[in-house]
Structures are given as structure tokens and as C-alpha cells.
Amino acid sequence: MLRRNIMSEFKGSNNYVVSEELMRSVNIAIALQKPLLIKGEPGTGKTMLAQAIQEALGKELIIWNIKSTTKAQDGLYVYDTVQRLYDSQFGNEGVDDIGKYIKLGKLGEAFDQDKQVILLIDEIDKADLEFPNDLLWELDKMEFYIPETQQTVKAKIRPIVIITSNAEKELPDAFLRRCIFHYISFPDKEMMEEIVKVHFDNLDEKLLEQVLETFYAIRNIKEVHKKPSTSEVIDWIQALEIAGIDPEKIYKEVPFAGVLLKKTEDLAIVEKAKEKKFQVTRW
């Protein structure tokens, strides 16, 4: 269980600010031995959560980064038939030992540890719709079968499983029922100020005020397709400090807008909004 005093170390050890509700979700998932599914838009700290838990509990973190081509089988094991064929052609010894050519995937590695580890399945919604369902048995039973060697790999100690999703697609109901769910909302101005101050020492208060006012004004423009996130605002502050930009110019001119915005159309939209002095609700 993650006590409050342990969770408070996140801020100092991993530049991570955690809410009370998220703290409770982590505790419940660990207590019930269920995967914790974290949803939220990019930049809300989903991946950093697993790293923060790792530091707080002093456990190894195994990360399985999911891609559009990832299959559930990839996380279990891979049978290197090509290497075995190569070895047999050149008369290498031990080709009859199929176990030599079985390599555990990230899920298999987590099961095979002697000590409890944290397994991060990152951005599960990048894979196809069948991917989560294909993992149901393994995540429930914490074991899988390797037919090539007729062996069952079973978790010696159930890992703490953290699953992240950018909410780009809906996950199957059967999968959701097996998870503890938490949605990380994008930080409000007060929370973002706290996050920023973790990253910067002695930050000029006027600069911070103007940065956050401009940042949220841009995020509040409905037409902006890819809204800037936490990582972009951190980079933007660094750019403004390095260039010595006058804080009074930040809201009016939005210098280095390309640090915040990554799409040409978004830059054009913000340029028009800037000309109209951001006629949106100011935070």
C-alpha cells in the first residue's frame, strides 16, 4: 500500500504531483491485485505515475511500450525459429533444445521475476481492438503456456500492473471490468503552477503568471487541434528564460509559439486569436 507520506516523495524524487483521488486508486489496485487503468490526454503524467510508484516502493519497473503492430503474443514470448534454422544449417550444437530459442516478452519477464515488479503496459489503445481481450487470461491468471516447450510460465509474485491509455479508442467491456479505472484530468491552473514550480527554481512570478494565462487561453481555443500539454509548457518556459523574453510580451506576442504548437494550422489559428487579443475566457 502507498501511504500518504510515501506518495509525497513523488514531488521531490520524480517531479510528479499526485492527487488524493489518484493516490486512492493506486492503493485500491495494489490491495485488490488488479491492473490499474489510467486514462487521460497526453501530458497528464500517466507514464510518470509508474515511475513514481517505482521510486516510492523501490521496485523494478518493466515497461512494455505498445505500438499499432503489437500483438499480445509479443508480450508473452517469442520463438526465434530463424536463429534455430541458422544454427542447424551450420551444425551448431544444442539446436534440439528449443528452450534456447524462446525469449520472454515484457509480460513474461514480469512473471519470471523472483521479486515483485511493476509492469507498465503503455498506451494500450494504440494496438488493435483484439489486443486487450487477448491479454485477459494472462492478466487474470498471471500465467501462460508455451506449446513449443510444453511449459507454463506462472508469476512467482503477482506484479503491480499499470496500464495507460490516451483514450483514443474504446476498450472492450470485458477488459474494463477487470481493471481499476482512473481518469487523469488535465491540470487546472493551480495544479499546473505547482507542477511547473517543481521543474524550476526561483522562477519569475510575473513570467509564470503570463505563461499560464497564455497557455490556458490557447488551450481554450476550440479550433486548436493538438492542444499543448505539460511537456510543451515546460519547454516553452525554458525557451522564454533562455531568450530573456519580457513577461509583458508573452500574452500579447506568444513568442516561440512553435514550442507549444506542432501543427501549421494550429499556429495559424493562434496567430489569428493573438491578433484579436485572445477573445476567450481568460483564466
Coordinates of N, CA, C and O in Angstrom, one line a residue, residues 84-259:
R84 N 17.3 -20.6 -34.9 CA 17.4 -22.1 -34.8 C 17.7 -22.7 -36.2 O 18.6 -23.6 -36.3
L85 N 17.1 -22.2 -37.2 CA 17.4 -22.7 -38.6 C 18.8 -22.4 -38.9 O 19.5 -23.3 -39.5
Y86 N 19.2 -21.2 -38.6 CA 20.6 -20.8 -38.9 C 21.6 -21.7 -38.2 O 22.6 -22.2 -38.8
D87 N 21.4 -22.0 -36.9 CA 22.3 -22.9 -36.1 C 22.3 -24.3 -36.7 O 23.3 -24.9 -36.7
S88 N 21.1 -24.8 -37.1 CA 21.1 -26.2 -37.6 C 21.8 -26.3 -39.0 O 22.5 -27.3 -39.2
Q89 N 21.8 -25.2 -39.8 CA 22.5 -25.3 -41.1 C 24.0 -25.3 -40.9 O 24.7 -25.8 -41.7
F90 N 24.5 -24.6 -39.8 CA 25.9 -24.5 -39.6 C 26.4 -25.5 -38.6 O 27.5 -25.4 -38.1
G91 N 25.6 -26.5 -38.2 CA 26.0 -27.6 -37.3 C 26.2 -27.2 -35.9 O 27.0 -27.8 -35.2
N92 N 25.6 -26.1 -35.5 CA 25.8 -25.6 -34.1 C 25.1 -26.6 -33.1 O 24.1 -27.2 -33.5
E93 N 25.8 -26.8 -32.0 CA 25.2 -27.7 -31.0 C 24.0 -27.1 -30.3 O 23.8 -25.9 -30.2
G94 N 23.1 -28.0 -29.8 CA 22.0 -27.6 -29.0 C 20.8 -27.2 -29.7 O 19.9 -26.6 -29.1
V95 N 20.7 -27.4 -31.0 CA 19.5 -27.0 -31.8 C 18.3 -27.7 -31.4 O 17.2 -27.3 -31.6
D96 N 18.5 -28.9 -30.8 CA 17.3 -29.7 -30.3 C 16.7 -29.1 -29.1 O 15.6 -29.5 -28.7
D97 N 17.4 -28.3 -28.4 CA 16.9 -27.6 -27.2 C 16.1 -26.4 -27.6 O 16.7 -25.3 -27.7
I98 N 14.9 -26.5 -27.8 CA 14.0 -25.4 -28.2 C 14.0 -24.3 -27.2 O 13.9 -23.1 -27.6
G99 N 14.2 -24.6 -25.9 CA 14.2 -23.6 -24.9 C 15.2 -22.5 -25.1 O 15.0 -21.4 -24.7
K100 N 16.3 -22.9 -25.8 CA 17.3 -21.9 -26.1 C 16.8 -20.8 -27.0 O 17.4 -19.7 -27.0
Y101 N 15.8 -21.0 -27.7 CA 15.3 -20.1 -28.7 C 14.0 -19.4 -28.3 O 13.4 -18.8 -29.1
I102 N 13.6 -19.6 -27.1 CA 12.5 -19.0 -26.5 C 12.9 -17.7 -25.7 O 13.7 -17.9 -24.8
K103 N 12.4 -16.6 -26.1 CA 12.8 -15.3 -25.4 C 11.5 -14.8 -24.9 O 10.5 -14.5 -25.6
L104 N 11.5 -14.5 -23.6 CA 10.3 -14.0 -22.9 C 10.1 -12.5 -23.3 O 11.0 -11.7 -23.4
G105 N 8.8 -12.2 -23.5 CA 8.5 -10.8 -23.7 C 8.4 -10.0 -22.4 O 8.7 -10.6 -21.3
K106 N 7.9 -8.8 -22.4 CA 7.8 -8.0 -21.2 C 6.9 -8.5 -20.1 O 7.2 -8.5 -18.9
L107 N 5.8 -9.1 -20.6 CA 4.9 -9.7 -19.6 C 5.5 -11.0 -19.0 O 5.4 -11.2 -17.8
G108 N 6.1 -11.7 -19.9 CA 6.8 -12.9 -19.4 C 8.0 -12.6 -18.4 O 8.2 -13.3 -17.5
E109 N 8.7 -11.5 -18.7 CA 9.8 -11.1 -17.8 C 9.2 -10.8 -16.4 O 9.8 -11.1 -15.4
A110 N 8.1 -10.0 -16.4 CA 7.5 -9.6 -15.2 C 7.0 -10.9 -14.4 O 7.2 -10.9 -13.1
F111 N 6.5 -11.9 -15.0 CA 6.1 -13.1 -14.4 C 7.3 -13.9 -13.8 O 7.2 -14.6 -12.8
D112 N 8.4 -13.8 -14.5 CA 9.6 -14.7 -14.2 C 10.5 -14.1 -13.1 O 11.5 -14.7 -12.8
Q113 N 10.1 -12.9 -12.5 CA 10.9 -12.3 -11.5 C 10.7 -13.0 -10.1 O 9.6 -13.4 -9.8
D114 N 11.8 -13.0 -9.4 CA 11.7 -13.6 -8.0 C 11.1 -12.6 -7.0 O 10.6 -13.0 -6.0
K115 N 11.2 -11.3 -7.4 CA 10.7 -10.3 -6.5 C 9.5 -9.5 -7.3 O 9.5 -9.6 -8.5
Q116 N 8.6 -8.9 -6.5 CA 7.5 -8.2 -7.2 C 8.1 -7.0 -8.0 O 8.9 -6.3 -7.5
V117 N 7.6 -6.9 -9.2 CA 8.0 -5.7 -10.0 C 6.7 -5.0 -10.4 O 5.6 -5.4 -10.2
I118 N 7.0 -3.8 -11.0 CA 5.9 -3.0 -11.6 C 5.9 -3.2 -13.1 O 7.0 -2.9 -13.7
L119 N 4.8 -3.6 -13.7 CA 4.7 -3.7 -15.1 C 3.9 -2.6 -15.7 O 2.7 -2.5 -15.4
L120 N 4.5 -1.8 -16.6 CA 3.8 -0.7 -17.2 C 3.4 -1.1 -18.7 O 4.3 -1.4 -19.5
I121 N 2.2 -1.3 -19.0 CA 1.7 -1.5 -20.3 C 1.3 -0.2 -20.9 O 0.2 0.3 -20.6
D122 N 2.1 0.5 -21.7 CA 2.0 1.9 -22.0 C 1.3 2.1 -23.3 O 1.7 1.5 -24.4
E123 N 0.2 2.9 -23.3 CA -0.6 3.3 -24.4 C -1.3 2.0 -25.1 O -1.1 1.8 -26.3
I124 N -2.0 1.3 -24.3 CA -2.7 0.1 -24.8 C -3.6 0.4 -26.0 O -3.9 -0.5 -26.8
D125 N -4.2 1.6 -26.1 CA -5.1 1.9 -27.1 C -4.5 2.1 -28.5 O -5.2 2.3 -29.5
K126 N -3.2 2.0 -28.6 CA -2.5 2.0 -29.9 C -2.7 0.7 -30.6 O -2.6 0.7 -31.9
A127 N -2.8 -0.4 -29.9 CA -3.0 -1.7 -30.6 C -4.4 -1.9 -31.1 O -5.3 -1.0 -30.8
D128 N -4.6 -3.0 -31.8 CA -5.9 -3.2 -32.3 C -6.9 -3.6 -31.2 O -6.5 -3.9 -30.1
L129 N -8.2 -3.7 -31.6 CA -9.2 -3.9 -30.6 C -9.1 -5.3 -29.9 O -9.6 -5.5 -28.8
E130 N -8.5 -6.2 -30.6 CA -8.4 -7.6 -30.0 C -7.3 -7.7 -29.0 O -7.3 -8.7 -28.2
F131 N -6.4 -6.8 -29.0 CA -5.2 -6.9 -28.1 C -5.6 -7.0 -26.6 O -5.2 -7.9 -25.9
P132 N -6.5 -6.1 -26.1 CA -6.8 -6.2 -24.6 C -7.5 -7.5 -24.3 O -7.2 -8.1 -23.3
N133 N -8.4 -8.0 -25.2 CA -9.1 -9.3 -24.9 C -8.1 -10.4 -24.9 O -8.3 -11.4 -24.2
D134 N -7.1 -10.4 -25.8 CA -6.1 -11.4 -25.9 C -5.3 -11.5 -24.6 O -4.7 -12.6 -24.3
L135 N -5.3 -10.4 -23.8 CA -4.5 -10.4 -22.6 C -5.3 -10.8 -21.3 O -4.7 -11.0 -20.3
L136 N -6.6 -11.0 -21.5 CA -7.5 -11.2 -20.3 C -7.0 -12.4 -19.5 O -6.9 -12.3 -18.2
W137 N -6.8 -13.5 -20.1 CA -6.4 -14.7 -19.4 C -5.1 -14.5 -18.6 O -5.0 -14.8 -17.4
E138 N -4.1 -14.0 -19.3 CA -2.8 -13.8 -18.7 C -2.9 -12.8 -17.5 O -2.3 -13.1 -16.4
L139 N -3.6 -11.8 -17.6 CA -3.7 -10.8 -16.6 C -4.6 -11.3 -15.4 O -4.3 -10.9 -14.3
D140 N -5.5 -12.2 -15.7 CA -6.3 -12.8 -14.6 C -5.6 -13.8 -13.9 O -5.5 -13.9 -12.6
K141 N -5.0 -14.8 -14.6 CA -4.4 -15.9 -14.0 C -2.9 -15.8 -13.8 O -2.3 -16.6 -13.1
M142 N -2.3 -14.7 -14.4 CA -0.9 -14.5 -14.2 C 0.0 -15.7 -14.6 O 0.9 -16.1 -14.0
E143 N -0.4 -16.3 -15.8 CA 0.3 -17.4 -16.3 C 0.0 -17.5 -17.8 O -1.0 -17.0 -18.3
F144 N 0.9 -18.2 -18.5 CA 0.7 -18.5 -19.9 C 1.4 -19.8 -20.3 O 2.4 -20.2 -19.6
Y145 N 1.0 -20.4 -21.4 CA 1.6 -21.7 -21.8 C 2.4 -21.5 -23.0 O 2.0 -20.8 -24.0
I146 N 3.6 -22.2 -23.1 CA 4.5 -22.2 -24.2 C 4.4 -23.6 -24.9 O 5.0 -24.5 -24.4
P147 N 3.6 -23.8 -25.9 CA 3.4 -25.1 -26.5 C 4.7 -25.7 -27.1 O 4.9 -26.9 -27.1
E148 N 5.7 -24.9 -27.5 CA 6.9 -25.4 -28.1 C 7.7 -26.2 -27.1 O 8.4 -27.1 -27.5
T149 N 7.7 -25.7 -25.8 CA 8.4 -26.4 -24.8 C 7.5 -27.1 -23.8 O 8.0 -27.8 -22.9
Q150 N 6.2 -27.0 -24.0 CA 5.2 -27.6 -23.1 C 5.4 -27.2 -21.7 O 5.3 -28.0 -20.7
Q151 N 5.7 -25.9 -21.5 CA 5.9 -25.3 -20.2 C 4.9 -24.2 -19.9 O 4.5 -23.5 -20.9
T152 N 4.6 -24.0 -18.7 CA 3.7 -23.0 -18.2 C 4.5 -22.0 -17.4 O 5.2 -22.3 -16.5
V153 N 4.5 -20.7 -17.9 CA 5.2 -19.6 -17.2 C 4.2 -19.0 -16.2 O 3.2 -18.4 -16.7
K154 N 4.4 -19.1 -15.0 CA 3.4 -18.6 -14.0 C 4.2 -17.6 -13.1 O 5.3 -17.8 -12.7
A155 N 3.5 -16.5 -12.8 CA 4.1 -15.4 -12.0 C 4.4 -16.0 -10.6 O 3.5 -16.5 -9.9
K156 N 5.7 -15.8 -10.2 CA 6.1 -16.2 -8.8 C 5.4 -15.3 -7.8 O 5.0 -15.7 -6.7
I157 N 5.5 -14.0 -8.2 CA 4.8 -13.0 -7.3 C 4.1 -12.1 -8.3 O 4.6 -11.6 -9.3
R158 N 2.8 -11.9 -8.0 CA 2.0 -11.1 -8.9 C 2.5 -9.6 -9.1 O 2.7 -8.9 -8.1
P159 N 2.8 -9.2 -10.3 CA 3.4 -7.8 -10.4 C 2.3 -6.8 -10.2 O 1.1 -7.1 -10.3
I160 N 2.7 -5.6 -9.9 CA 1.8 -4.4 -9.9 C 1.6 -4.0 -11.4 O 2.6 -3.6 -12.0
V161 N 0.4 -4.0 -11.9 CA 0.2 -3.7 -13.4 C -0.4 -2.4 -13.5 O -1.5 -2.1 -13.0
I162 N 0.3 -1.5 -14.2 CA -0.2 -0.2 -14.6 C -0.4 -0.1 -16.1 O 0.5 -0.5 -16.9
I163 N -1.6 0.2 -16.5 CA -1.9 0.3 -18.0 C -2.4 1.7 -18.3 O -3.2 2.3 -17.6
T164 N -1.8 2.3 -19.3 CA -2.1 3.6 -19.7 C -2.9 3.7 -21.1 O -2.7 2.8 -21.9
S165 N -3.7 4.7 -21.2 CA -4.5 4.8 -22.5 C -4.7 6.3 -22.7 O -5.0 7.1 -21.8
N166 N -4.5 6.7 -24.0 CA -4.7 8.1 -24.3 C -6.2 8.4 -24.7 O -6.5 9.5 -25.2
A167 N -7.0 7.4 -24.5 CA -8.5 7.5 -24.7 C -8.8 7.7 -26.2 O -9.7 8.4 -26.5
E168 N -7.9 7.2 -27.1 CA -8.1 7.4 -28.5 C -9.1 6.4 -29.0 O -9.7 6.6 -30.1
K169 N -9.4 5.3 -28.3 CA -10.4 4.4 -28.8 C -10.9 3.7 -27.5 O -10.3 3.6 -26.5
E170 N -12.2 3.2 -27.6 CA -12.8 2.5 -26.5 C -12.2 1.1 -26.3 O -11.9 0.4 -27.3
L171 N -12.0 0.7 -25.1 CA -11.5 -0.6 -24.8 C -12.7 -1.6 -24.5 O -13.7 -1.1 -24.1
P172 N -12.5 -2.9 -24.7 CA -13.6 -3.8 -24.5 C -14.2 -3.8 -23.1 O -13.4 -3.7 -22.1
D173 N -15.5 -4.0 -23.0 CA -16.1 -4.0 -21.6 C -15.5 -5.1 -20.7 O -15.3 -4.9 -19.5
A174 N -15.3 -6.3 -21.3 CA -14.7 -7.4 -20.5 C -13.4 -7.0 -19.9 O -13.0 -7.4 -18.8
F175 N -12.6 -6.3 -20.7 CA -11.3 -5.9 -20.2 C -11.4 -4.8 -19.1 O -10.8 -4.9 -18.1
L176 N -12.3 -3.9 -19.3 CA -12.5 -2.8 -18.4 C -13.0 -3.3 -17.0 O -12.6 -2.8 -16.0
R177 N -13.8 -4.4 -17.0 CA -14.4 -4.9 -15.8 C -13.2 -5.5 -14.9 O -13.4 -5.6 -13.7
R178 N -12.1 -5.9 -15.5 CA -11.0 -6.5 -14.7 C -10.0 -5.4 -14.2 O -9.0 -5.8 -13.6
C179 N -10.3 -4.2 -14.5 CA -9.3 -3.1 -14.1 C -9.9 -2.2 -13.1 O -11.1 -2.0 -13.0
I180 N -9.1 -1.5 -12.3 CA -9.4 -0.4 -11.5 C -9.1 0.8 -12.4 O -8.1 1.0 -13.0
F181 N -10.1 1.7 -12.6 CA -10.0 2.8 -13.5 C -9.9 4.1 -12.9 O -10.5 4.4 -11.8
H182 N -9.0 4.9 -13.5 CA -8.8 6.3 -13.0 C -8.6 7.2 -14.2 O -7.7 6.9 -15.1
Y183 N -9.3 8.3 -14.3 CA -9.1 9.3 -15.4 C -8.3 10.5 -14.8 O -8.8 11.1 -13.8
I184 N -7.2 10.8 -15.5 CA -6.4 11.9 -15.0 C -6.9 13.1 -15.9 O -6.6 13.2 -17.1
S185 N -7.5 14.1 -15.3 CA -7.9 15.3 -16.0 C -6.7 16.2 -16.2 O -5.7 16.1 -15.4
F186 N -6.8 17.0 -17.2 CA -5.7 17.9 -17.5 C -5.6 18.9 -16.3 O -6.6 19.4 -15.8
P187 N -4.4 19.1 -15.8 CA -4.3 20.0 -14.6 C -4.9 21.4 -14.8 O -4.8 22.0 -15.9
D188 N -5.6 21.9 -13.8 CA -6.1 23.3 -13.8 C -4.9 24.2 -13.6 O -3.7 23.8 -13.4
K189 N -5.2 25.5 -13.6 CA -4.1 26.5 -13.5 C -3.3 26.3 -12.2 O -2.1 26.4 -12.2
E190 N -4.0 26.1 -11.1 CA -3.4 26.0 -9.8 C -2.4 24.7 -9.7 O -1.3 24.8 -9.3
M191 N -2.9 23.6 -10.2 CA -2.1 22.4 -10.3 C -0.9 22.5 -11.2 O 0.2 22.1 -10.9
M192 N -1.2 23.2 -12.4 CA -0.1 23.4 -13.3 C 1.0 24.3 -12.7 O 2.2 24.0 -12.9
E193 N 0.6 25.3 -12.0 CA 1.6 26.1 -11.3 C 2.4 25.3 -10.4 O 3.7 25.5 -10.3
E194 N 1.8 24.4 -9.7 CA 2.6 23.5 -8.7 C 3.5 22.6 -9.5 O 4.7 22.5 -9.1
I195 N 3.1 22.1 -10.6 CA 3.9 21.2 -11.4 C 5.1 22.0 -12.0 O 6.3 21.5 -11.9
V196 N 4.8 23.2 -12.5 CA 5.9 24.0 -13.1 C 7.0 24.3 -12.0 O 8.2 24.3 -12.3
K197 N 6.5 24.7 -10.8 CA 7.5 25.0 -9.8 C 8.4 23.9 -9.4 O 9.5 24.1 -8.8
V198 N 7.9 22.7 -9.6 CA 8.7 21.5 -9.3 C 9.9 21.5 -10.2 O 11.0 21.1 -9.9
H199 N 9.7 21.9 -11.5 CA 10.7 21.9 -12.5 C 11.7 23.1 -12.5 O 12.8 23.0 -13.1
F200 N 11.3 24.2 -11.9 CA 12.1 25.4 -12.0 C 12.3 26.0 -10.6 O 11.3 26.1 -9.8
D201 N 13.5 26.4 -10.3 CA 13.9 27.1 -9.1 C 13.9 28.6 -9.3 O 14.4 29.0 -10.3
N202 N 13.3 29.3 -8.4 CA 13.3 30.8 -8.5 C 12.7 31.3 -9.8 O 13.3 32.2 -10.4
L203 N 11.6 30.7 -10.2 CA 11.0 31.2 -11.5 C 10.3 32.5 -11.2 O 9.6 32.7 -10.2
D204 N 10.6 33.5 -12.2 CA 10.0 34.8 -12.0 C 8.4 34.7 -12.0 O 7.8 34.1 -12.9
E205 N 7.8 35.2 -11.0 CA 6.4 35.1 -10.8 C 5.6 35.7 -11.9 O 4.5 35.2 -12.3
K206 N 6.1 36.9 -12.4 CA 5.4 37.6 -13.5 C 5.4 36.7 -14.7 O 4.4 36.6 -15.5
L207 N 6.6 36.1 -15.0 CA 6.7 35.3 -16.2 C 5.8 34.1 -16.1 O 5.1 33.7 -17.0
L208 N 5.7 33.4 -14.9 CA 4.9 32.3 -14.7 C 3.4 32.7 -14.9 O 2.6 31.9 -15.5
E209 N 3.0 33.8 -14.3 CA 1.6 34.3 -14.5 C 1.2 34.4 -15.9 O 0.2 34.0 -16.4
Q210 N 2.1 35.1 -16.7 CA 1.8 35.3 -18.1 C 1.9 34.1 -18.9 O 1.1 33.9 -19.9
V211 N 2.8 33.2 -18.6 CA 2.9 31.9 -19.3 C 1.6 31.1 -19.1 O 1.0 30.6 -20.1
L212 N 1.1 31.0 -17.9 CA -0.1 30.2 -17.7 C -1.3 30.8 -18.2 O -2.2 30.1 -18.8
E213 N -1.4 32.1 -18.2 CA -2.6 32.8 -18.8 C -2.6 32.6 -20.3 O -3.7 32.2 -20.8
T214 N -1.4 32.7 -20.9 CA -1.4 32.4 -22.4 C -1.6 31.0 -22.7 O -2.3 30.7 -23.7
F215 N -1.0 30.1 -22.0 CA -1.1 28.6 -22.2 C -2.6 28.2 -22.2 O -3.1 27.5 -23.1
Y216 N -3.3 28.6 -21.1 CA -4.7 28.2 -21.0 C -5.6 28.9 -22.0 O -6.6 28.4 -22.4
A217 N -5.2 30.1 -22.4 CA -6.0 30.8 -23.4 C -5.9 30.0 -24.7 O -6.9 29.9 -25.4
I218 N -4.7 29.5 -25.0 CA -4.5 28.8 -26.2 C -5.3 27.4 -26.1 O -6.0 27.0 -27.1
R219 N -5.2 26.8 -25.0 CA -5.9 25.5 -24.8 C -7.4 25.7 -24.9 O -8.2 24.8 -25.2
N220 N -7.9 26.9 -24.6 CA -9.3 27.2 -24.6 C -9.9 27.5 -26.0 O -11.1 27.7 -26.1
I221 N -9.0 27.6 -27.0 CA -9.4 27.8 -28.3 C -9.9 26.5 -28.9 O -9.1 25.6 -29.1
K222 N -11.2 26.4 -29.2 CA -11.8 25.1 -29.6 C -11.2 24.6 -30.9 O -11.1 23.4 -31.2
E223 N -10.8 25.6 -31.8 CA -10.3 25.2 -33.1 C -8.9 24.5 -33.1 O -8.5 23.9 -34.1
V224 N -8.2 24.7 -32.0 CA -6.8 24.2 -32.0 C -6.9 22.6 -31.9 O -7.6 22.1 -31.0
H225 N -6.3 22.0 -32.8 CA -6.4 20.5 -32.9 C -5.6 19.8 -31.9 O -6.1 19.0 -31.1
K226 N -4.3 20.1 -31.9 CA -3.4 19.4 -30.9 C -3.0 20.4 -29.8 O -2.1 21.2 -30.0
K227 N -3.8 20.4 -28.8 CA -3.6 21.4 -27.7 C -2.3 21.1 -27.0 O -1.9 20.0 -26.7
P228 N -1.5 22.2 -26.6 CA -0.3 22.0 -25.9 C -0.5 21.3 -24.6 O -1.5 21.5 -23.9
S229 N 0.5 20.5 -24.2 CA 0.4 19.8 -22.9 C 1.5 20.2 -21.9 O 2.2 21.2 -22.2
T230 N 1.6 19.5 -20.8 CA 2.5 19.8 -19.8 C 4.0 19.9 -20.3 O 4.7 20.9 -20.0
S231 N 4.4 18.9 -21.1 CA 5.8 18.9 -21.5 C 6.1 20.2 -22.4 O 7.2 20.7 -22.3
E232 N 5.1 20.6 -23.2 CA 5.3 21.7 -24.1 C 5.4 23.0 -23.2 O 6.2 23.9 -23.5
V233 N 4.6 23.2 -22.2 CA 4.7 24.4 -21.4 C 6.0 24.5 -20.6 O 6.6 25.5 -20.5
I234 N 6.6 23.3 -20.2 CA 7.9 23.3 -19.5 C 9.0 23.7 -20.5 O 9.8 24.5 -20.2
D235 N 8.9 23.2 -21.7 CA 9.9 23.6 -22.8 C 9.8 25.0 -23.1 O 10.8 25.7 -23.4
W236 N 8.5 25.5 -23.2 CA 8.3 26.9 -23.5 C 8.9 27.9 -22.5 O 9.5 28.9 -22.8
I237 N 8.7 27.5 -21.2 CA 9.3 28.4 -20.2 C 10.8 28.4 -20.3 O 11.4 29.5 -20.1
Q238 N 11.4 27.2 -20.6 CA 12.9 27.2 -20.7 C 13.3 28.1 -21.9 O 14.3 28.8 -21.8
A239 N 12.6 28.0 -23.0 CA 12.9 28.9 -24.2 C 12.8 30.4 -23.8 O 13.6 31.2 -24.2
L240 N 11.7 30.7 -23.1 CA 11.5 32.1 -22.7 C 12.6 32.6 -21.8 O 13.0 33.8 -21.9
E241 N 13.0 31.8 -20.9 CA 14.1 32.2 -19.9 C 15.4 32.3 -20.6 O 16.1 33.3 -20.4
I242 N 15.7 31.4 -21.5 CA 17.0 31.5 -22.2 C 17.1 32.7 -23.1 O 18.1 33.4 -23.1
A243 N 15.9 33.1 -23.7 CA 15.9 34.2 -24.6 C 15.7 35.5 -23.8 O 15.9 36.6 -24.4
G244 N 15.4 35.5 -22.5 CA 15.2 36.7 -21.7 C 14.0 37.5 -22.2 O 14.1 38.7 -22.2
I245 N 13.0 36.8 -22.5 CA 11.8 37.5 -23.0 C 11.1 38.3 -21.9 O 10.9 37.8 -20.8
D246 N 10.7 39.5 -22.2 CA 10.0 40.3 -21.2 C 8.6 39.7 -21.0 O 7.8 39.5 -21.9
P247 N 8.3 39.4 -19.7 CA 7.0 38.8 -19.4 C 5.8 39.5 -20.0 O 4.8 38.9 -20.3
E248 N 5.9 40.9 -20.1 CA 4.8 41.7 -20.6 C 4.5 41.3 -22.1 O 3.4 41.6 -22.5
K249 N 5.4 40.7 -22.8 CA 5.2 40.5 -24.2 C 4.6 39.1 -24.4 O 4.2 38.8 -25.6
I250 N 4.6 38.2 -23.4 CA 4.2 36.8 -23.6 C 2.8 36.7 -24.1 O 2.5 36.0 -25.1
Y251 N 1.8 37.3 -23.4 CA 0.4 37.1 -23.7 C 0.1 37.9 -25.1 O -0.7 37.4 -25.9
K252 N 0.8 39.0 -25.3 CA 0.5 39.8 -26.5 C 1.1 39.2 -27.7 O 0.5 39.2 -28.8
E253 N 2.3 38.6 -27.6 CA 3.0 38.2 -28.8 C 3.2 36.7 -29.0 O 3.5 36.2 -30.1
V254 N 3.0 35.9 -27.9 CA 3.3 34.5 -27.9 C 4.6 34.1 -28.6 O 4.6 33.4 -29.6
P255 N 5.7 34.6 -28.0 CA 7.0 34.2 -28.7 C 7.3 32.7 -28.6 O 6.8 32.0 -27.7
F256 N 8.0 32.2 -29.6 CA 8.3 30.8 -29.7 C 7.1 29.9 -29.7 O 7.0 28.9 -29.0
A257 N 6.0 30.3 -30.4 CA 4.8 29.6 -30.4 C 5.0 28.1 -30.9 O 4.3 27.2 -30.6
G258 N 6.0 28.0 -31.8 CA 6.3 26.6 -32.3 C 6.8 25.6 -31.2 O 6.8 24.4 -31.5
V259 N 7.2 26.1 -30.1 CA 7.5 25.2 -29.0 C 6.2 24.6 -28.4 O 6.2 23.5 -28.0

